[in-house]
mmCIF file with all atom_site columns, C-alpha atoms in Angstrom:
data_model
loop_
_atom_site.group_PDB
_atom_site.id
_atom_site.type_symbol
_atom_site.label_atom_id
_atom_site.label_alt_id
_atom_site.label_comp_id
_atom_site.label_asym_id
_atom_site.label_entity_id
_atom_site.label_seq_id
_atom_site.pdbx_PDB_ins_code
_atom_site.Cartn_x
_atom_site.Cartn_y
_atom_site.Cartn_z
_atom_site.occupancy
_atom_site.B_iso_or_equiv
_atom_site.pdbx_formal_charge
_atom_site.auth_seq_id
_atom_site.auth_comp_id
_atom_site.auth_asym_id
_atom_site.auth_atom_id
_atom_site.pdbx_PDB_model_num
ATOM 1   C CA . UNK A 1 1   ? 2.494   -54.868 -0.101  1.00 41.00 ? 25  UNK A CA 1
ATOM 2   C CA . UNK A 1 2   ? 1.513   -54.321 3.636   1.00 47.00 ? 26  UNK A CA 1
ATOM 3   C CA . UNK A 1 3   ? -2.133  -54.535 4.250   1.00 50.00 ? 27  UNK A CA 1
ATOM 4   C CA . UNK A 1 4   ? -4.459  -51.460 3.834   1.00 61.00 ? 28  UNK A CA 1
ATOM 5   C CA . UNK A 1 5   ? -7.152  -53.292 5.417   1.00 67.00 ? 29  UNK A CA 1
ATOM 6   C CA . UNK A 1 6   ? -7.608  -54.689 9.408   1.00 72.00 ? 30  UNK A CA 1
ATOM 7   C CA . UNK A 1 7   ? -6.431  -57.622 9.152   1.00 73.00 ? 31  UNK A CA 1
ATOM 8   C CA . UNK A 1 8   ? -8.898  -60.734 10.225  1.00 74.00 ? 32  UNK A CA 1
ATOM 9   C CA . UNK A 1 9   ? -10.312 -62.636 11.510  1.00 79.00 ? 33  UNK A CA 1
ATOM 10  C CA . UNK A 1 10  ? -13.390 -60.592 12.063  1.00 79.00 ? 34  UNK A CA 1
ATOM 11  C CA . UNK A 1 11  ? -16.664 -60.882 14.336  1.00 79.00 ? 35  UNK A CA 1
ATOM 12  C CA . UNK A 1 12  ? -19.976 -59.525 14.914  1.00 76.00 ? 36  UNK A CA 1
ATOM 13  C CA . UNK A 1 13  ? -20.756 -57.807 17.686  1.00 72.00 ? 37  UNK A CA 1
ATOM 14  C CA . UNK A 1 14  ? -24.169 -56.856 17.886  1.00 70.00 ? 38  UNK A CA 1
ATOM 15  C CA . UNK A 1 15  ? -23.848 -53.379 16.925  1.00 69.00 ? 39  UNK A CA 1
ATOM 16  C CA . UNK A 1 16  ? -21.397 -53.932 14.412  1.00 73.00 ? 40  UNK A CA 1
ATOM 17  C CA . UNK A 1 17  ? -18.029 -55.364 12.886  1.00 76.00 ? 41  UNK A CA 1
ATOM 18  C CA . UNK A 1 18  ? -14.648 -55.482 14.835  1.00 76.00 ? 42  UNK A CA 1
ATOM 19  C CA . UNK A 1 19  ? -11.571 -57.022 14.459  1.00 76.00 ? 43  UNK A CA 1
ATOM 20  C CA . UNK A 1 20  ? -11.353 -60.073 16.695  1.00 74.00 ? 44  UNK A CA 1
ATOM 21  C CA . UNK A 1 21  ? -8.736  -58.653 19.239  1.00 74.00 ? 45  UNK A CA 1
ATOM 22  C CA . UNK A 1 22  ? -11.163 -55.314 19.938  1.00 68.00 ? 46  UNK A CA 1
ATOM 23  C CA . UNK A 1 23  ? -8.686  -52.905 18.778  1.00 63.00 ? 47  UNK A CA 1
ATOM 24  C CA . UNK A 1 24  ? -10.290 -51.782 15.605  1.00 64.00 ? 48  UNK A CA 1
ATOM 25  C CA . UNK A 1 25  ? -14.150 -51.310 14.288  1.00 67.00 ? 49  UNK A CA 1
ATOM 26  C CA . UNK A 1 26  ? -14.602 -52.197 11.140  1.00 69.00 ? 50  UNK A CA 1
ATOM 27  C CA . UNK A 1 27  ? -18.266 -51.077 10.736  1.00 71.00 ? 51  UNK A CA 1
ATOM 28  C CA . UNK A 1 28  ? -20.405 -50.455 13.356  1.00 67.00 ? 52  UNK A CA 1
ATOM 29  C CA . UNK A 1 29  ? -24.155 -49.374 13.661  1.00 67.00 ? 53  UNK A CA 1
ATOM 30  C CA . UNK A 1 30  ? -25.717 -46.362 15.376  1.00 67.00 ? 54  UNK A CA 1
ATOM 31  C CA . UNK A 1 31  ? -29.515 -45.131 14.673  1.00 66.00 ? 55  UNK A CA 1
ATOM 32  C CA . UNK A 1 32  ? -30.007 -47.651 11.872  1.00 60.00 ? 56  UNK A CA 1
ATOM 33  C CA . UNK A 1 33  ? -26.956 -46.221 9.672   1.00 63.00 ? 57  UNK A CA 1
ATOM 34  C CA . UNK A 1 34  ? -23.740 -48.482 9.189   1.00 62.00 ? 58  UNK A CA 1
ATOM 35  C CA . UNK A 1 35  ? -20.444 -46.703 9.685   1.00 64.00 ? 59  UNK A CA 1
ATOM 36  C CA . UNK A 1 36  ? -16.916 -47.313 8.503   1.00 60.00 ? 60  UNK A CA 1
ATOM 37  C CA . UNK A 1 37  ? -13.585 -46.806 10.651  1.00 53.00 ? 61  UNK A CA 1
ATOM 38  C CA . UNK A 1 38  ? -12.904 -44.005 8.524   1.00 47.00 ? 62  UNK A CA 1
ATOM 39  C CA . UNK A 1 39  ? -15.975 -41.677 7.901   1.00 48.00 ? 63  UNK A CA 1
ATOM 40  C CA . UNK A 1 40  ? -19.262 -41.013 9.522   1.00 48.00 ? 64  UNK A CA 1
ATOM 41  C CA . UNK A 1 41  ? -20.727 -40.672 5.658   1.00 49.00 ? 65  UNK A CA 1
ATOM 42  C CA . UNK A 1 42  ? -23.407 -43.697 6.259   1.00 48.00 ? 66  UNK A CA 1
ATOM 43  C CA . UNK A 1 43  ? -24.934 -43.559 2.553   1.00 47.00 ? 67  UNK A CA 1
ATOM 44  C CA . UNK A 1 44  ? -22.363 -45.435 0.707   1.00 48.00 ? 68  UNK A CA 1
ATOM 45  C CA . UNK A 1 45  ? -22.353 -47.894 3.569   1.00 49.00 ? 69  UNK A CA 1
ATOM 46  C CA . UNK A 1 46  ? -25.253 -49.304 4.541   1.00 54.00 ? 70  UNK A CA 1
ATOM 47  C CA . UNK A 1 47  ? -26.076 -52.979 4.258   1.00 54.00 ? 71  UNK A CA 1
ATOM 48  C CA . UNK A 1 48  ? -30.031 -53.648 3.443   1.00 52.00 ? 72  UNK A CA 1
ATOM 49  C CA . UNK A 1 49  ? -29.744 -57.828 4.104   1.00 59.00 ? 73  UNK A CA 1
ATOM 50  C CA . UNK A 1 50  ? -28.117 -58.608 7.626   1.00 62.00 ? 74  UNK A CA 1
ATOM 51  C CA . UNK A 1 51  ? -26.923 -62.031 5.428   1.00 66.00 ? 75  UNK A CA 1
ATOM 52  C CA . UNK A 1 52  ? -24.258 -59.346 4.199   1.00 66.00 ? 76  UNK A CA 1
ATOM 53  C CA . UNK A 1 53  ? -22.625 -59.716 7.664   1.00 73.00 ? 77  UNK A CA 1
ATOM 54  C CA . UNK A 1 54  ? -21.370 -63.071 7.152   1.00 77.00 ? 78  UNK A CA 1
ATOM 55  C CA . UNK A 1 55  ? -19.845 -62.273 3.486   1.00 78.00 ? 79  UNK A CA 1
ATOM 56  C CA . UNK A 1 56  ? -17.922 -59.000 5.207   1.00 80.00 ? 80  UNK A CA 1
ATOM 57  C CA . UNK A 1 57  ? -16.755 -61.418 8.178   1.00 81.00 ? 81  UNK A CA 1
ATOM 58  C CA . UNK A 1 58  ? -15.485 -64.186 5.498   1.00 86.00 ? 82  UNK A CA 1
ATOM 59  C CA . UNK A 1 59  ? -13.467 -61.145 3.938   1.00 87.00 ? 83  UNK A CA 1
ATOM 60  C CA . UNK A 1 60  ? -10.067 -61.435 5.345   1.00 87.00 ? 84  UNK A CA 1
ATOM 61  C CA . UNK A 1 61  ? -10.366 -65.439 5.161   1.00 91.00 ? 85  UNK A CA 1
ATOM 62  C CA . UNK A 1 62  ? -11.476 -64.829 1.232   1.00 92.00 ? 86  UNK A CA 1
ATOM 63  C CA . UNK A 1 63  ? -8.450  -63.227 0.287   1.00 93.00 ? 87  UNK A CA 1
ATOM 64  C CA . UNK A 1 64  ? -5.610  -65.024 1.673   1.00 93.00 ? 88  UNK A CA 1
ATOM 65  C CA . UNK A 1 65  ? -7.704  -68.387 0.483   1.00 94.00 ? 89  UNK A CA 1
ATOM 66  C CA . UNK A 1 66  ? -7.186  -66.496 -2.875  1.00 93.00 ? 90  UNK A CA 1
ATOM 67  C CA . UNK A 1 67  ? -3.550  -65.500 -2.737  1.00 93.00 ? 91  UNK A CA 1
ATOM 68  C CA . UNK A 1 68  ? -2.686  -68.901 -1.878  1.00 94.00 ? 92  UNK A CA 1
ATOM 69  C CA . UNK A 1 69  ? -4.620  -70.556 -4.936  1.00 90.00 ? 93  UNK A CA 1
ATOM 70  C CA . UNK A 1 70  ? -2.491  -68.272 -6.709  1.00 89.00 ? 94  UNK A CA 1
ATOM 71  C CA . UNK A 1 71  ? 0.415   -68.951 -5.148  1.00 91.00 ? 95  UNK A CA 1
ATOM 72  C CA . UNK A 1 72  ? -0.199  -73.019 -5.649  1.00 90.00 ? 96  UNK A CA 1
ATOM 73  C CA . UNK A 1 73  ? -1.422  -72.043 -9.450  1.00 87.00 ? 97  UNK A CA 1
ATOM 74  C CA . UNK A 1 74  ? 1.755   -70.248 -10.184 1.00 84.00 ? 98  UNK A CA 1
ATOM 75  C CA . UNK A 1 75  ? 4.176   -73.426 -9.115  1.00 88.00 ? 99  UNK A CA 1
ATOM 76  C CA . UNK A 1 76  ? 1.675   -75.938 -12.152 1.00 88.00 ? 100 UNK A CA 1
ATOM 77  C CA . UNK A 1 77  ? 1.528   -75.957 -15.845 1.00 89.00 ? 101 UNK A CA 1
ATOM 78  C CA . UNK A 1 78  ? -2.242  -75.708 -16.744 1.00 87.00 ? 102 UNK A CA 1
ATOM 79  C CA . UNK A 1 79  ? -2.944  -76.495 -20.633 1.00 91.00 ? 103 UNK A CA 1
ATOM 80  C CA . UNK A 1 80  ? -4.162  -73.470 -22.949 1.00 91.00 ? 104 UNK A CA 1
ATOM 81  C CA . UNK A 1 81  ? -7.734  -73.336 -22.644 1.00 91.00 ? 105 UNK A CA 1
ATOM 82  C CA . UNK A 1 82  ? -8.559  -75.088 -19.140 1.00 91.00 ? 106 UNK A CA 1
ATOM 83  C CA . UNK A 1 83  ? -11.052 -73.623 -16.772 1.00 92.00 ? 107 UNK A CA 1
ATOM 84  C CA . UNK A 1 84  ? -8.501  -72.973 -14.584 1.00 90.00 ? 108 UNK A CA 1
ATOM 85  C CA . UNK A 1 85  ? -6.910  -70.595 -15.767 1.00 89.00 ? 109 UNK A CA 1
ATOM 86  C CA . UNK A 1 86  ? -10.127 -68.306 -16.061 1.00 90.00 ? 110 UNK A CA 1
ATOM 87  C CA . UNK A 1 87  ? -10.763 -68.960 -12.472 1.00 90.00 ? 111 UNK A CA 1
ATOM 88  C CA . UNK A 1 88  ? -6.996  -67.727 -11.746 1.00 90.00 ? 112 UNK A CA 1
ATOM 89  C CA . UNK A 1 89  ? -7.815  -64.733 -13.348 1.00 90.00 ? 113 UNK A CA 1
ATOM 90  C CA . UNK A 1 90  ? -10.856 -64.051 -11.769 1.00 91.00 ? 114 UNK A CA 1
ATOM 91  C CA . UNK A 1 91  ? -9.163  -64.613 -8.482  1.00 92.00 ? 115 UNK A CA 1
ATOM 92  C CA . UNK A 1 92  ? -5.903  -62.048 -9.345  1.00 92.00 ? 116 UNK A CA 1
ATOM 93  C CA . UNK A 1 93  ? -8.574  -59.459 -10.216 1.00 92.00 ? 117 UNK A CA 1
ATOM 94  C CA . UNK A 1 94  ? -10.338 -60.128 -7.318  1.00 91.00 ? 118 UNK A CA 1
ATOM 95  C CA . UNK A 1 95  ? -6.814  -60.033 -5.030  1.00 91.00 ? 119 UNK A CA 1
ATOM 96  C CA . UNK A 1 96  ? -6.306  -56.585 -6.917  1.00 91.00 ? 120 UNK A CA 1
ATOM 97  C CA . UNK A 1 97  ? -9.311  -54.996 -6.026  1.00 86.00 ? 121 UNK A CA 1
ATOM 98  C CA . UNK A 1 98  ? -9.441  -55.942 -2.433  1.00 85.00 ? 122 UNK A CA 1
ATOM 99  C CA . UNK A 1 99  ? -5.435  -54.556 -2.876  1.00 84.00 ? 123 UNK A CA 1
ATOM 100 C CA . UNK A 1 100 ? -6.783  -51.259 -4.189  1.00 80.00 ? 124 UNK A CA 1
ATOM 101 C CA . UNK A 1 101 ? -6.918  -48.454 -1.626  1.00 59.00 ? 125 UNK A CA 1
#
């Protein structure tokens, strides 16, 4: 599947998120409301703690770290029962909602 997203890495800007070669704005802030790419509908988007940033710049860096955990989980044997393999399905749901459009 071909990303839906922009892919990363991400930065900051100042006045809001962009990808790191300056072609596309990921959010971006104007009169105090955040703004996606996509719409100028601010309510769903606004981010009350500024420690949010660094979670939305880790995004891109998040999901490939998951994708290859699964990849390396898929290749082992891991007994019935070991933590493991609740963590690899925490991480496939995780891949499959950043996946969903």
């Amino acid at each position: 599947m071909s990303a839906i997203y922009t892919p990363g890495p991400w930065e900051f800007s100042g006045c809001g998120i962009s990808s790191k070669d300056g072609y596309a704005d990921i959010l971006y802030v104007e009169d105090g409301h955040v703004y996606s790419e996509y719409t100028s509908d601010s309510a769903s988007l606004e981010i009350p703690n500024p420690a949010n940033i660094s979670l939305i710049l880790a995004a891109p860096d998040l999901l490939e770290a998951l994708e290859a955990m699964g990849s390396a989980l898929g290749t082992v044997t891991v007994p019935k029962g070991h933590p493991l393999l609740a963590a690899s399905e925490k991480a496939s749901a995780a891949i499959a909602k950043a996946r969903t459009q």
